[in-house]
XYZ file of C-alpha atoms in Angstrom:
559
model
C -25.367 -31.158 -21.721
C -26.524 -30.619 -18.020
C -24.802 -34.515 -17.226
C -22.340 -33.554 -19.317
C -21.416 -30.299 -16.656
C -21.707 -32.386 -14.269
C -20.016 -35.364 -15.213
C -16.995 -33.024 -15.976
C -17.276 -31.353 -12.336
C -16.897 -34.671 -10.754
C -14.137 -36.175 -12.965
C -12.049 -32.608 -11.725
C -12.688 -33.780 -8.075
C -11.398 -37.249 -8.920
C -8.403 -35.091 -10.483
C -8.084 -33.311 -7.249
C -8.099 -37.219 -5.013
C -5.317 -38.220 -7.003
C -3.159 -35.660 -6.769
C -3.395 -35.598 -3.011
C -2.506 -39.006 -3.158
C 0.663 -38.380 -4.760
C 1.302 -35.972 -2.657
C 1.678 -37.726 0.236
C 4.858 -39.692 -1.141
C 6.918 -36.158 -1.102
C 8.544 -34.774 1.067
C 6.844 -31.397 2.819
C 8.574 -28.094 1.264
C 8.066 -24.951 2.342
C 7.748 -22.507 -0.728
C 8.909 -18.561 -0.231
C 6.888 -16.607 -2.326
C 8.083 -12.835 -2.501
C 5.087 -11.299 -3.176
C 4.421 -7.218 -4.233
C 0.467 -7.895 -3.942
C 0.339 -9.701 -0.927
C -1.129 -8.055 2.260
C -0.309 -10.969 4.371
C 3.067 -11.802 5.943
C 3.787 -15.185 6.431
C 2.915 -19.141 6.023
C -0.343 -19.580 4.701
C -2.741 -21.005 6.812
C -6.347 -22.033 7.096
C -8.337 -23.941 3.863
C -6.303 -22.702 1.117
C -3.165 -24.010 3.033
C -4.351 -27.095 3.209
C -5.734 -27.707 -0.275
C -2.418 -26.406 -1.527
C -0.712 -29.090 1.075
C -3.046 -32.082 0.313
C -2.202 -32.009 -3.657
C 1.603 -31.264 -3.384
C 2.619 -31.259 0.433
C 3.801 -27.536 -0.187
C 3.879 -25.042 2.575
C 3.599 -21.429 1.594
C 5.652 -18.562 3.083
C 4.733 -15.354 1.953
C 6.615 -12.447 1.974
C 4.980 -9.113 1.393
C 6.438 -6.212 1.292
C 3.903 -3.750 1.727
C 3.224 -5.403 5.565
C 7.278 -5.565 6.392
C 8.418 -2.556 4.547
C 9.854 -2.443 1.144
C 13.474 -3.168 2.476
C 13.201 -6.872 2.107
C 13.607 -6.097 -1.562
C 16.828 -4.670 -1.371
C 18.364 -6.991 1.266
C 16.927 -10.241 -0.392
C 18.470 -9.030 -3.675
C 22.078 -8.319 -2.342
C 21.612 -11.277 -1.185
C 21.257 -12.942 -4.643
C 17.948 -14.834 -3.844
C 14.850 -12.851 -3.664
C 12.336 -16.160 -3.429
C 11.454 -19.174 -4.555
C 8.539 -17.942 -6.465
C 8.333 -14.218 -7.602
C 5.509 -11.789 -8.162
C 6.631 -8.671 -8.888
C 5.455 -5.592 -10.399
C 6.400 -5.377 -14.134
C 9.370 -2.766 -13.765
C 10.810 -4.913 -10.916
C 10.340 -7.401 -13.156
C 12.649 -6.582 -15.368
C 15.027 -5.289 -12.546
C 15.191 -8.235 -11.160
C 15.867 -10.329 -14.613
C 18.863 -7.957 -15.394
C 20.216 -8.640 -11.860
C 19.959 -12.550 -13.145
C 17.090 -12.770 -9.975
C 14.928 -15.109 -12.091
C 15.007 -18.022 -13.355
C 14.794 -19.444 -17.436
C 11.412 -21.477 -16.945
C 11.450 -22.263 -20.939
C 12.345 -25.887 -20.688
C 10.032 -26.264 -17.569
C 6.816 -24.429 -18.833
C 6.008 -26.005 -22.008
C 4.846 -29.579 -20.637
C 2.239 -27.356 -18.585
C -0.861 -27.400 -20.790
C -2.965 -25.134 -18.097
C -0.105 -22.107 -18.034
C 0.130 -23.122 -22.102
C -3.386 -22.235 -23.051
C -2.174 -18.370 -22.467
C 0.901 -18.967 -25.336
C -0.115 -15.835 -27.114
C -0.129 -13.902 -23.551
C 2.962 -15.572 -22.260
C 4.827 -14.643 -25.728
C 3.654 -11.672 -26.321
C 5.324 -10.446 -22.563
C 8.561 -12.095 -22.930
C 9.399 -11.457 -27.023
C 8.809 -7.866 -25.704
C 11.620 -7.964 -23.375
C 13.655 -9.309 -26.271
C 13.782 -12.894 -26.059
C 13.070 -15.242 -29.308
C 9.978 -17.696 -29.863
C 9.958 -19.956 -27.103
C 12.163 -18.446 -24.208
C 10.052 -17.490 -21.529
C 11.042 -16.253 -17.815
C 7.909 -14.698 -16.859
C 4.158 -15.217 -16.613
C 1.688 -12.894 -16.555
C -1.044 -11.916 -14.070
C -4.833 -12.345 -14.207
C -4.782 -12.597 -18.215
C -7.823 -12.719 -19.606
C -9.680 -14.993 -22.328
C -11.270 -12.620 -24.154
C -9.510 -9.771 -26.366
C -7.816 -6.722 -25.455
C -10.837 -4.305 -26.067
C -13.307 -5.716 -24.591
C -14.635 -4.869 -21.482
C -17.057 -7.750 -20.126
C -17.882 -6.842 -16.936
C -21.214 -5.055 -15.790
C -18.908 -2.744 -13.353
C -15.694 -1.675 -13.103
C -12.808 -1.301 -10.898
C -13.568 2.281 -9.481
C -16.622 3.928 -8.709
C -18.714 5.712 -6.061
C -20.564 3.251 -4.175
C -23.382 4.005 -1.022
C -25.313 1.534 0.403
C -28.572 2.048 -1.339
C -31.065 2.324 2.451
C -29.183 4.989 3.200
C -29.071 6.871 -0.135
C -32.834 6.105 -0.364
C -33.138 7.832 2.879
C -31.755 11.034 2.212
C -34.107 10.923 -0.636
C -31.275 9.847 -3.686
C -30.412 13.441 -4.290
C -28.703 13.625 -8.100
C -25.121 14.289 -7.572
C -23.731 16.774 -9.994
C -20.368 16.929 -8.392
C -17.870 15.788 -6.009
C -19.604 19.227 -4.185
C -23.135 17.088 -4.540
C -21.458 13.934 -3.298
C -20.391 15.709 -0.426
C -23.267 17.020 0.646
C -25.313 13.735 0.068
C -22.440 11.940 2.144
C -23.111 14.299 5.005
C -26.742 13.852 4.974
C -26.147 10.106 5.553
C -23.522 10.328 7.898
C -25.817 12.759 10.091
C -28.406 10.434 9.895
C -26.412 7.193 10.471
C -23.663 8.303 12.710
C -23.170 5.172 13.864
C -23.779 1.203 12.468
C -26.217 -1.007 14.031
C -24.201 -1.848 17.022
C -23.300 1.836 18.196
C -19.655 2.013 16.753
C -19.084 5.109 14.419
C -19.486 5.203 10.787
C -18.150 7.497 8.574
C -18.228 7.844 4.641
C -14.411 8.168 4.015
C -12.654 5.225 5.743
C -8.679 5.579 4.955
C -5.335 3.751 4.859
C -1.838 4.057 4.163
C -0.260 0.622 4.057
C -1.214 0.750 -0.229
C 0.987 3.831 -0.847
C 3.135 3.690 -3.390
C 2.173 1.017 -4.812
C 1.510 -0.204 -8.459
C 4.093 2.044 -9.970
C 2.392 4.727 -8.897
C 3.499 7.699 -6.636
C 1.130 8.966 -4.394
C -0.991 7.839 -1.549
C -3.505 4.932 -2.867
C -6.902 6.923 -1.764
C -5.857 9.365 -3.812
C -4.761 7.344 -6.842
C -7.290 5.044 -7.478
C -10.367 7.838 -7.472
C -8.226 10.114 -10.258
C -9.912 7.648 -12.409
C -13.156 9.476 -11.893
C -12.105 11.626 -13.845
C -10.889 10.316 -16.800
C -7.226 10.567 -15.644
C -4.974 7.519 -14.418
C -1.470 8.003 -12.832
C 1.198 6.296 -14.517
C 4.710 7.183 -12.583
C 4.971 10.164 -11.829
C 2.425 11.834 -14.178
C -0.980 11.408 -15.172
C -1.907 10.363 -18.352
C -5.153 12.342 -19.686
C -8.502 11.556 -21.627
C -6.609 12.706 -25.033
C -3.689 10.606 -24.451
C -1.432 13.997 -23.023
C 0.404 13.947 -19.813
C -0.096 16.368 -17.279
C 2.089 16.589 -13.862
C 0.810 15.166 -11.080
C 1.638 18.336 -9.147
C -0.952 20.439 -11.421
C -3.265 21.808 -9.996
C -5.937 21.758 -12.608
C -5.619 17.813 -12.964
C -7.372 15.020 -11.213
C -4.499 14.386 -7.804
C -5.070 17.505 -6.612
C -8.892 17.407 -7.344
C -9.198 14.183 -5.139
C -7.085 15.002 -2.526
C -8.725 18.608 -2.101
C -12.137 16.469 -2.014
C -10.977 14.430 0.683
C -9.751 17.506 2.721
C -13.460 18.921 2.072
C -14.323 15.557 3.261
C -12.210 16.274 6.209
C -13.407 19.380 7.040
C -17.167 18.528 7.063
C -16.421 15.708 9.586
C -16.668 13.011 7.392
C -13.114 11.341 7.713
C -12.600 8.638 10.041
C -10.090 10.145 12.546
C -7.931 6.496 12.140
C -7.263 7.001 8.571
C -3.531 7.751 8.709
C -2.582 5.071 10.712
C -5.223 2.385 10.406
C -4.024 -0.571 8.435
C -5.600 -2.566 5.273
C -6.568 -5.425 8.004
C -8.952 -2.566 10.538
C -10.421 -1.230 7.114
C -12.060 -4.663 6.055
C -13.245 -5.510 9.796
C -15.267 -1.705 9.836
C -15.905 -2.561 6.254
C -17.795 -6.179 7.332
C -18.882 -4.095 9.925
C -20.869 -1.818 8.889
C -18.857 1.319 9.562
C -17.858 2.433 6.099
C -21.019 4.922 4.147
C -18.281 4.801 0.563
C -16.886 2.900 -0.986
C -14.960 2.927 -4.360
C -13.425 0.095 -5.378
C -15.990 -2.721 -6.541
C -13.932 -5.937 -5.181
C -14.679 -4.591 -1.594
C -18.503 -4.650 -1.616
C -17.603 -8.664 -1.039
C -17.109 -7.344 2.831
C -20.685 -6.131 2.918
C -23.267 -7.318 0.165
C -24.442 -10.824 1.339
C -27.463 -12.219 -0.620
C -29.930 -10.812 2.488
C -28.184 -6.931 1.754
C -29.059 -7.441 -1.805
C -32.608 -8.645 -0.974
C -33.566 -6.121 1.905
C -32.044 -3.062 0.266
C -28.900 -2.212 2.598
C -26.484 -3.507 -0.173
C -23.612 -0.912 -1.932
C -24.646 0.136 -4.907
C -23.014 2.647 -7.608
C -24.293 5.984 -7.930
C -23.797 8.140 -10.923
C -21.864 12.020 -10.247
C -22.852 13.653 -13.043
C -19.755 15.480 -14.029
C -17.550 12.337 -14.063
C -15.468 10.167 -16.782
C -15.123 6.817 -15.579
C -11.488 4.915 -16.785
C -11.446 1.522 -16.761
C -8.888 -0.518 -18.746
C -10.318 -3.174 -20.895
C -10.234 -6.949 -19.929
C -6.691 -8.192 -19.305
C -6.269 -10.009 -22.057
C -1.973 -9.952 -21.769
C -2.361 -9.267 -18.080
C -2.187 -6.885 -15.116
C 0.854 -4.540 -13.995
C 2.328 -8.010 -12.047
C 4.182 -10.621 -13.408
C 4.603 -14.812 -11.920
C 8.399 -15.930 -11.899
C 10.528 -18.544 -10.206
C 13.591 -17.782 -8.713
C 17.247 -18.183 -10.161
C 18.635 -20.613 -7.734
C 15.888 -22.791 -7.712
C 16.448 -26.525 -9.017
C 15.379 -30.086 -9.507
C 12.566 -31.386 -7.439
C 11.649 -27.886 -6.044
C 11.623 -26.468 -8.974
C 9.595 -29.281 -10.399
C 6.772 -28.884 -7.090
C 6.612 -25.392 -8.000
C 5.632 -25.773 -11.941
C 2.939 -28.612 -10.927
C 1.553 -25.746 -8.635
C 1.389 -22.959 -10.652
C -0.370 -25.206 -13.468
C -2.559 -25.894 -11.242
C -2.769 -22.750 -10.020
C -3.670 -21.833 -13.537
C -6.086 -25.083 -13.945
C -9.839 -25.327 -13.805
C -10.181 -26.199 -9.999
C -7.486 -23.904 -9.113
C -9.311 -20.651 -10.113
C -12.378 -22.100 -9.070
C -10.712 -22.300 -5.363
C -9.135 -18.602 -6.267
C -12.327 -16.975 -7.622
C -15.752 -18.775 -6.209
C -14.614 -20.390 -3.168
C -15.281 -23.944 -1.850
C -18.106 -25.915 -2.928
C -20.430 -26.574 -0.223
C -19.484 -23.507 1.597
C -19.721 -20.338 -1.104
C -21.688 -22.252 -3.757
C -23.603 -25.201 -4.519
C -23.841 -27.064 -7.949
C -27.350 -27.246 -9.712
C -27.820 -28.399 -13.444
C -24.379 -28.360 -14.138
C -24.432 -24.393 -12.939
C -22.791 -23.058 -9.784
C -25.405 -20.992 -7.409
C -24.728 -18.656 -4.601
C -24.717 -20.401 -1.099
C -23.124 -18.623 1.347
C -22.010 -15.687 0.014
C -21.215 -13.977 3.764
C -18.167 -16.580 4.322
C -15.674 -13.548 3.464
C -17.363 -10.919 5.066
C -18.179 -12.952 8.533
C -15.388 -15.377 8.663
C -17.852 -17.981 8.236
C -16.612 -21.469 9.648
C -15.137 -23.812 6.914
C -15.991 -27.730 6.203
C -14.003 -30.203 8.754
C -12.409 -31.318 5.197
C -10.876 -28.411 4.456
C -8.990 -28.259 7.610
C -11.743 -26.183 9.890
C -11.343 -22.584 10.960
C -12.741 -19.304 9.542
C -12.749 -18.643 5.661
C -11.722 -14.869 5.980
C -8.813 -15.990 7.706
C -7.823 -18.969 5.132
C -8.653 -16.882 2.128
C -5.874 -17.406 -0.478
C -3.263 -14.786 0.793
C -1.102 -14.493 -2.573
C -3.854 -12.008 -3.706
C -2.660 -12.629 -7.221
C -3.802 -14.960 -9.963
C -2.502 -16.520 -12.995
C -5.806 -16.553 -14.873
C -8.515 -13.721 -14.723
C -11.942 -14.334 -12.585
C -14.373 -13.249 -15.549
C -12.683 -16.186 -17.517
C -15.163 -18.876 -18.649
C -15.396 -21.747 -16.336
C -15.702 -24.859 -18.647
C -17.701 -27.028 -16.618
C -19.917 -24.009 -16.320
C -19.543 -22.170 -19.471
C -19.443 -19.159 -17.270
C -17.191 -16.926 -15.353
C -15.318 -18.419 -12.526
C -16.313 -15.491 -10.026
C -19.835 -15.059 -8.657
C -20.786 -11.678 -10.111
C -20.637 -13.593 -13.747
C -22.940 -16.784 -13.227
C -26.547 -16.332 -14.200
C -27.816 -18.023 -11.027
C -25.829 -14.303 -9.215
C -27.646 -12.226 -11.583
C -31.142 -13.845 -11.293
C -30.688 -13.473 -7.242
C -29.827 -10.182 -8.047
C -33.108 -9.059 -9.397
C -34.166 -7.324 -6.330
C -36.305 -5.087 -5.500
C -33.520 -2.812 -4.926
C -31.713 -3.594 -8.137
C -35.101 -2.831 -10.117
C -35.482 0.515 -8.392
C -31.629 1.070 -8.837
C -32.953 0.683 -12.731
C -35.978 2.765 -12.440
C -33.419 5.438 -10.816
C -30.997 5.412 -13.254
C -32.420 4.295 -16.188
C -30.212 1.175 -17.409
C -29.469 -2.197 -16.398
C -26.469 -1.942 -14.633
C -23.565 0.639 -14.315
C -21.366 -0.007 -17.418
C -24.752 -0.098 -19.651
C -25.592 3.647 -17.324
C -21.920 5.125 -18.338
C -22.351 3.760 -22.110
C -25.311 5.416 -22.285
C -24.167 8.273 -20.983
C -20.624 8.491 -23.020
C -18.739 9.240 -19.358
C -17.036 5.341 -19.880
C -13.211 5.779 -21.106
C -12.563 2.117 -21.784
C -9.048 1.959 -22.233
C -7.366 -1.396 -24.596
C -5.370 -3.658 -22.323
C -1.939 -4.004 -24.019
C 1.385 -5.201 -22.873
C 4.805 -3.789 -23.408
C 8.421 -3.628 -21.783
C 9.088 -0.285 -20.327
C 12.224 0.905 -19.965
C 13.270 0.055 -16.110
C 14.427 3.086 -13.424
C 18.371 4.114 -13.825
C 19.674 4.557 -10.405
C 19.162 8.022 -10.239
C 16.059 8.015 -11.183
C 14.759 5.128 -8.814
C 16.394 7.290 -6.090
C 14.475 10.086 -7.320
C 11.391 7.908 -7.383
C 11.817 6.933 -3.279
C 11.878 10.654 -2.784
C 9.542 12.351 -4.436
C 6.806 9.553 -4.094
C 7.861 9.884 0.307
C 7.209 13.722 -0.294
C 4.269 13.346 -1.677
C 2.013 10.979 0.386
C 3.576 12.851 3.440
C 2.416 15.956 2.459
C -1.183 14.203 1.110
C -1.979 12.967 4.293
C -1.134 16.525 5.828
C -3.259 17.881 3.492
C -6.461 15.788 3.995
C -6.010 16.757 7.308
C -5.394 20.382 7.253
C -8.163 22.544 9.208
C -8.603 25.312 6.283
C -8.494 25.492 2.261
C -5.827 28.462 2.751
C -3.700 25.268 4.907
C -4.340 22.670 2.066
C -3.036 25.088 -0.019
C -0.138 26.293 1.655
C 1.064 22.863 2.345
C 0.434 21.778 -1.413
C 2.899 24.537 -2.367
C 5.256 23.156 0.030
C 5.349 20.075 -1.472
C 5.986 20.842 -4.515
C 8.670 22.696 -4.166
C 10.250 19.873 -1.886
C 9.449 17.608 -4.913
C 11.288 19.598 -7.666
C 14.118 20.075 -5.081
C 14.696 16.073 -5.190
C 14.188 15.803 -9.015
C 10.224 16.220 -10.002
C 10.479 17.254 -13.308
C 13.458 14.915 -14.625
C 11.413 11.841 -12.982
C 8.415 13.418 -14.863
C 10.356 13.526 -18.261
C 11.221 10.200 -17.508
C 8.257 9.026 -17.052
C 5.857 10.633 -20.291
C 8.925 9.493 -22.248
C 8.853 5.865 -20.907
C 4.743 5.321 -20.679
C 4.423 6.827 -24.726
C 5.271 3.390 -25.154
C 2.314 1.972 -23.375
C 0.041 4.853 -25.205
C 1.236 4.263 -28.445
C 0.486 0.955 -28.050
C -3.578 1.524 -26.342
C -3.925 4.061 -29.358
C -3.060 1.109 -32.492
C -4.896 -1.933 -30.449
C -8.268 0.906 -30.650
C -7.582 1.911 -34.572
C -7.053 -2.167 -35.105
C -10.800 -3.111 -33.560
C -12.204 -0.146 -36.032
């Protein structure tokens, strides 16, 4: 079996040399990819350029509109041609279709075994935008090859983290609250004021460029850390542990909750003084850095926990609050919130370029590229089983191979920052999953001393076995339907209230006194019925039922 792995490893690297040989008798294109994930602007560059060059002599210019500004949207769609290819959040999606922005891939798609293995995904989004068996204009993000209630991996996508040295230090007070997080946080950050190299530290490390985003109003800090509490925002309201909707401008739910604990945050002294203006890019440099004592979502310990963090202890780890209901959706088995299109006046031989890549991009060596990195360089290959190497590259911009054009890896990394097929997928020639956390040579590494006292802390193996034991995990069935898109009105609505709100958030983290947070909440709100609160919120319950409805019959199916 062990040859077997191998054997199959090499044949997709003989794959891989043929390709590039074909390649070279095309002509170079440059591909526009309008892009609502991307935080990069512009060609791609660096090793993942040049892999994507070598097998199809494709040049990829990236347009993201959360680094220019959301008008590109509007002025690329007046002017009838958005992109080449499209990723797009779901209700754009479907904006964008109506406006005939996107092109019928039926024809195209089926010869493409790789984007074909996800038939049941790929049907099951486009028969519920109406089409028949077999028409298909959109492809799914990150879909998973698992089920739609099951959650497979050992974390999930929100949590407190703190790097476990300085946790231990303070003596790893329990935290009962977001009051006991607090105070722990300030004990660290009085103690480590600063990282190793004399630049300041601080536990909450903030950003705006993210706001907005996801179909969600609000600012993203705020957002994402609702779902500590059971709650996650969906529009304009927020969608509760019993499957109600409360407004978003209630004070007894979970956006006020989060944005009061940032204030306290703020009013302790534990808010980097950047965090309204700082951009995504600053917040992974004091991230690598060492400047950042919290952390919450469980993709960005990548900028910190190299193999010798694990090993000597100074690694992020998650720490239980004891008064908290973690949500995380179950594995994407039909997808994310984004959706992979090709544009409407795209034809013939581009068109033909761009289905070859996204198969690819869908294929075995593509998502090992997307999710574990270069061989060599992030991993190394032993018994037919991939094994940590360098697991810093991200994190320290490590230098990449001659071969795969040179330069730093952070600064190469695939800048689409969206994916076809989902990184906890099995890897064939591994019979694992494609990213690192998932191989069993990661997990043995992991057996640290710091991951066994983490254990003898906590008392489970890792933090989805801590919140199952604990019944504080609200796993919530990945399904996917077609929501009704925004009328005019209400999109205009949307713009307004959603600018309201994160203006009046970051005020409010800022604001010197509880009596100013809560003045300035009350302001907002009113400013936020004024343009149309509660007929967006209306809207909104009414349109995400759907989506409920749905999460409540996949659970009673599994039963």
């Amino acid at each position: 079996m062990k040859r077997f792995l191998a054997l199959m490893l090499t044949l997709v690297m003989l794959c891989t040399m043929g390709i590039s040989a074909v390649a070279e008798d095309k002509e170079l294109l440059t591909i526009e990819i309008y892009n609502d994930a991307a935080n990069y602007n512009g060609v791609q560059t660096g090793w993942f350029g040049k892999i994507v060059k070598d097998r199809f002599n494709l040049e990829l210019n990236i347009i993201a509109p959360q680094v220019i500004g959301n008008s590109v949207y509007a002025t690329r769609s007046e002017e009838g041609n958005l992109g080449d290819i499209l990723i797009l959040d779901k209700t754009r999606f479907q904006d964008c279709l109506a406006a005939g922005l996107i092109k019928d891939i039926s024809a195209e798609i089926v010869k493409y075994d790789n984007l074909m293995q996800y038939k049941v995904q790929l049907d099951s989004l486009n028969q519920g935008l109406g089409y028949g068996e077999g028409v298909y204009y959109g492809i799914p993000s990150e879909m998973a090859d698992t089920s739609p209630v099951t959650l497979t991996d050992v974390e999930i996508y929100s949590s407190p983290m703190l790097r476990w040295d300085q946790y231990s230090a303070v003596g790893k007070p329990e935290l009962k609250d977001l009051q006991g997080l607090l105070d722990c946080l300030k004990l660290i950050h009085d103690k480590f004021p600063t990282n190793e190299a004399g630049d300041p530290a601080y536990p909450f490390v903030l950003w705006p460029d993210w706001d907005g985003n996801d179909n969600m109003i609000g600012i993203a800090n705020v957002v994402q850390l609702t779902t500590w509490y059971g709650e996650k925002i969906k529009g304009s309201a927020i969608l509760k542990p019993d499957n109600t909707f409360v407004e978003i401008t209630d004070k007894n739910a979970s956006y006020y909750k989060i944005a009061k604990f940032l204030n306290d945050g703020y009013q302790m002294g534990l808010v980097d003084p950047d965090s309204g203006t700082q951009d995504w890019n600053a917040v992974c440099a004091k991230m690598s850095n060492g400047q950042v004592q919290l952390m919450w979502y469980s993709w960005s310990k990548g900028f910190w926990n190299s193999q010798e963090r694990l090993d000597n202890g100074t690694a992020f780890n998650f720490v239980p609050v004891k008064d908290q209901l973690y949500y995380n959706d179950a594995d994407a088995f039909f997808g994310t919130t984004r959706v992979f299109a090709i544009g409407s006046k795209v034809e013939g031989e581009k068109l033909d370029r761009i289905m070859e890549f996204l198969d690819w991009y869908a294929s075995v060596e593509g998502m090992t590229f997307q999710h574990a990195g270069i061989e060599g360089l992030n991993y190394i290959v032993e018994d037919g089983k991939f094994v940590p190497y360098k697991d810093n590259a991200l994190m320290d911009n490590l230098p990449v191979p001659e071969e795969y054009g040179g330069g730093g890896y952070q600064d190469g990394n695939n800048a689409i920052n969206q994916w076809i097929g989902n990184a906890l997928n099995t890897n064939p020639v591994t019979g694992e999953g494609y990213a690192m956390k998932h191989w069993s040579s990661y997990k043995a590494k992991n057996m640290t001393q710091m991951k066994k006292e983490w254990q003898e802390t906590f008392g489970a193996e890792d933090d989805v076995d801590w919140m199952k034991k604990n019944g504080v995990l609200l796993a919530s069935p990945n399904v996917s339907v077609a929501l009704k898109t925004d009328t005019n009105d209400i999109a205009m609505m949307r713009v307004d209230v959603n600018k309201v709100l994160c203006q009046y958030t970051w005020q409010m983290i800022f604001a010197e006194s509880d009596e100013d947070f809560d003045a300035l909440w009350d302001q907002m709100v009113t400013k936020m019925n004024g343009f149309g609160y509660q007929e967006l919120y209306a809207f909104d319950c009414e349109n995400y039922q759907v989506e409920v409805d749905a999460k409540i019959a996949a659970a009673e199916a599994v039963k």
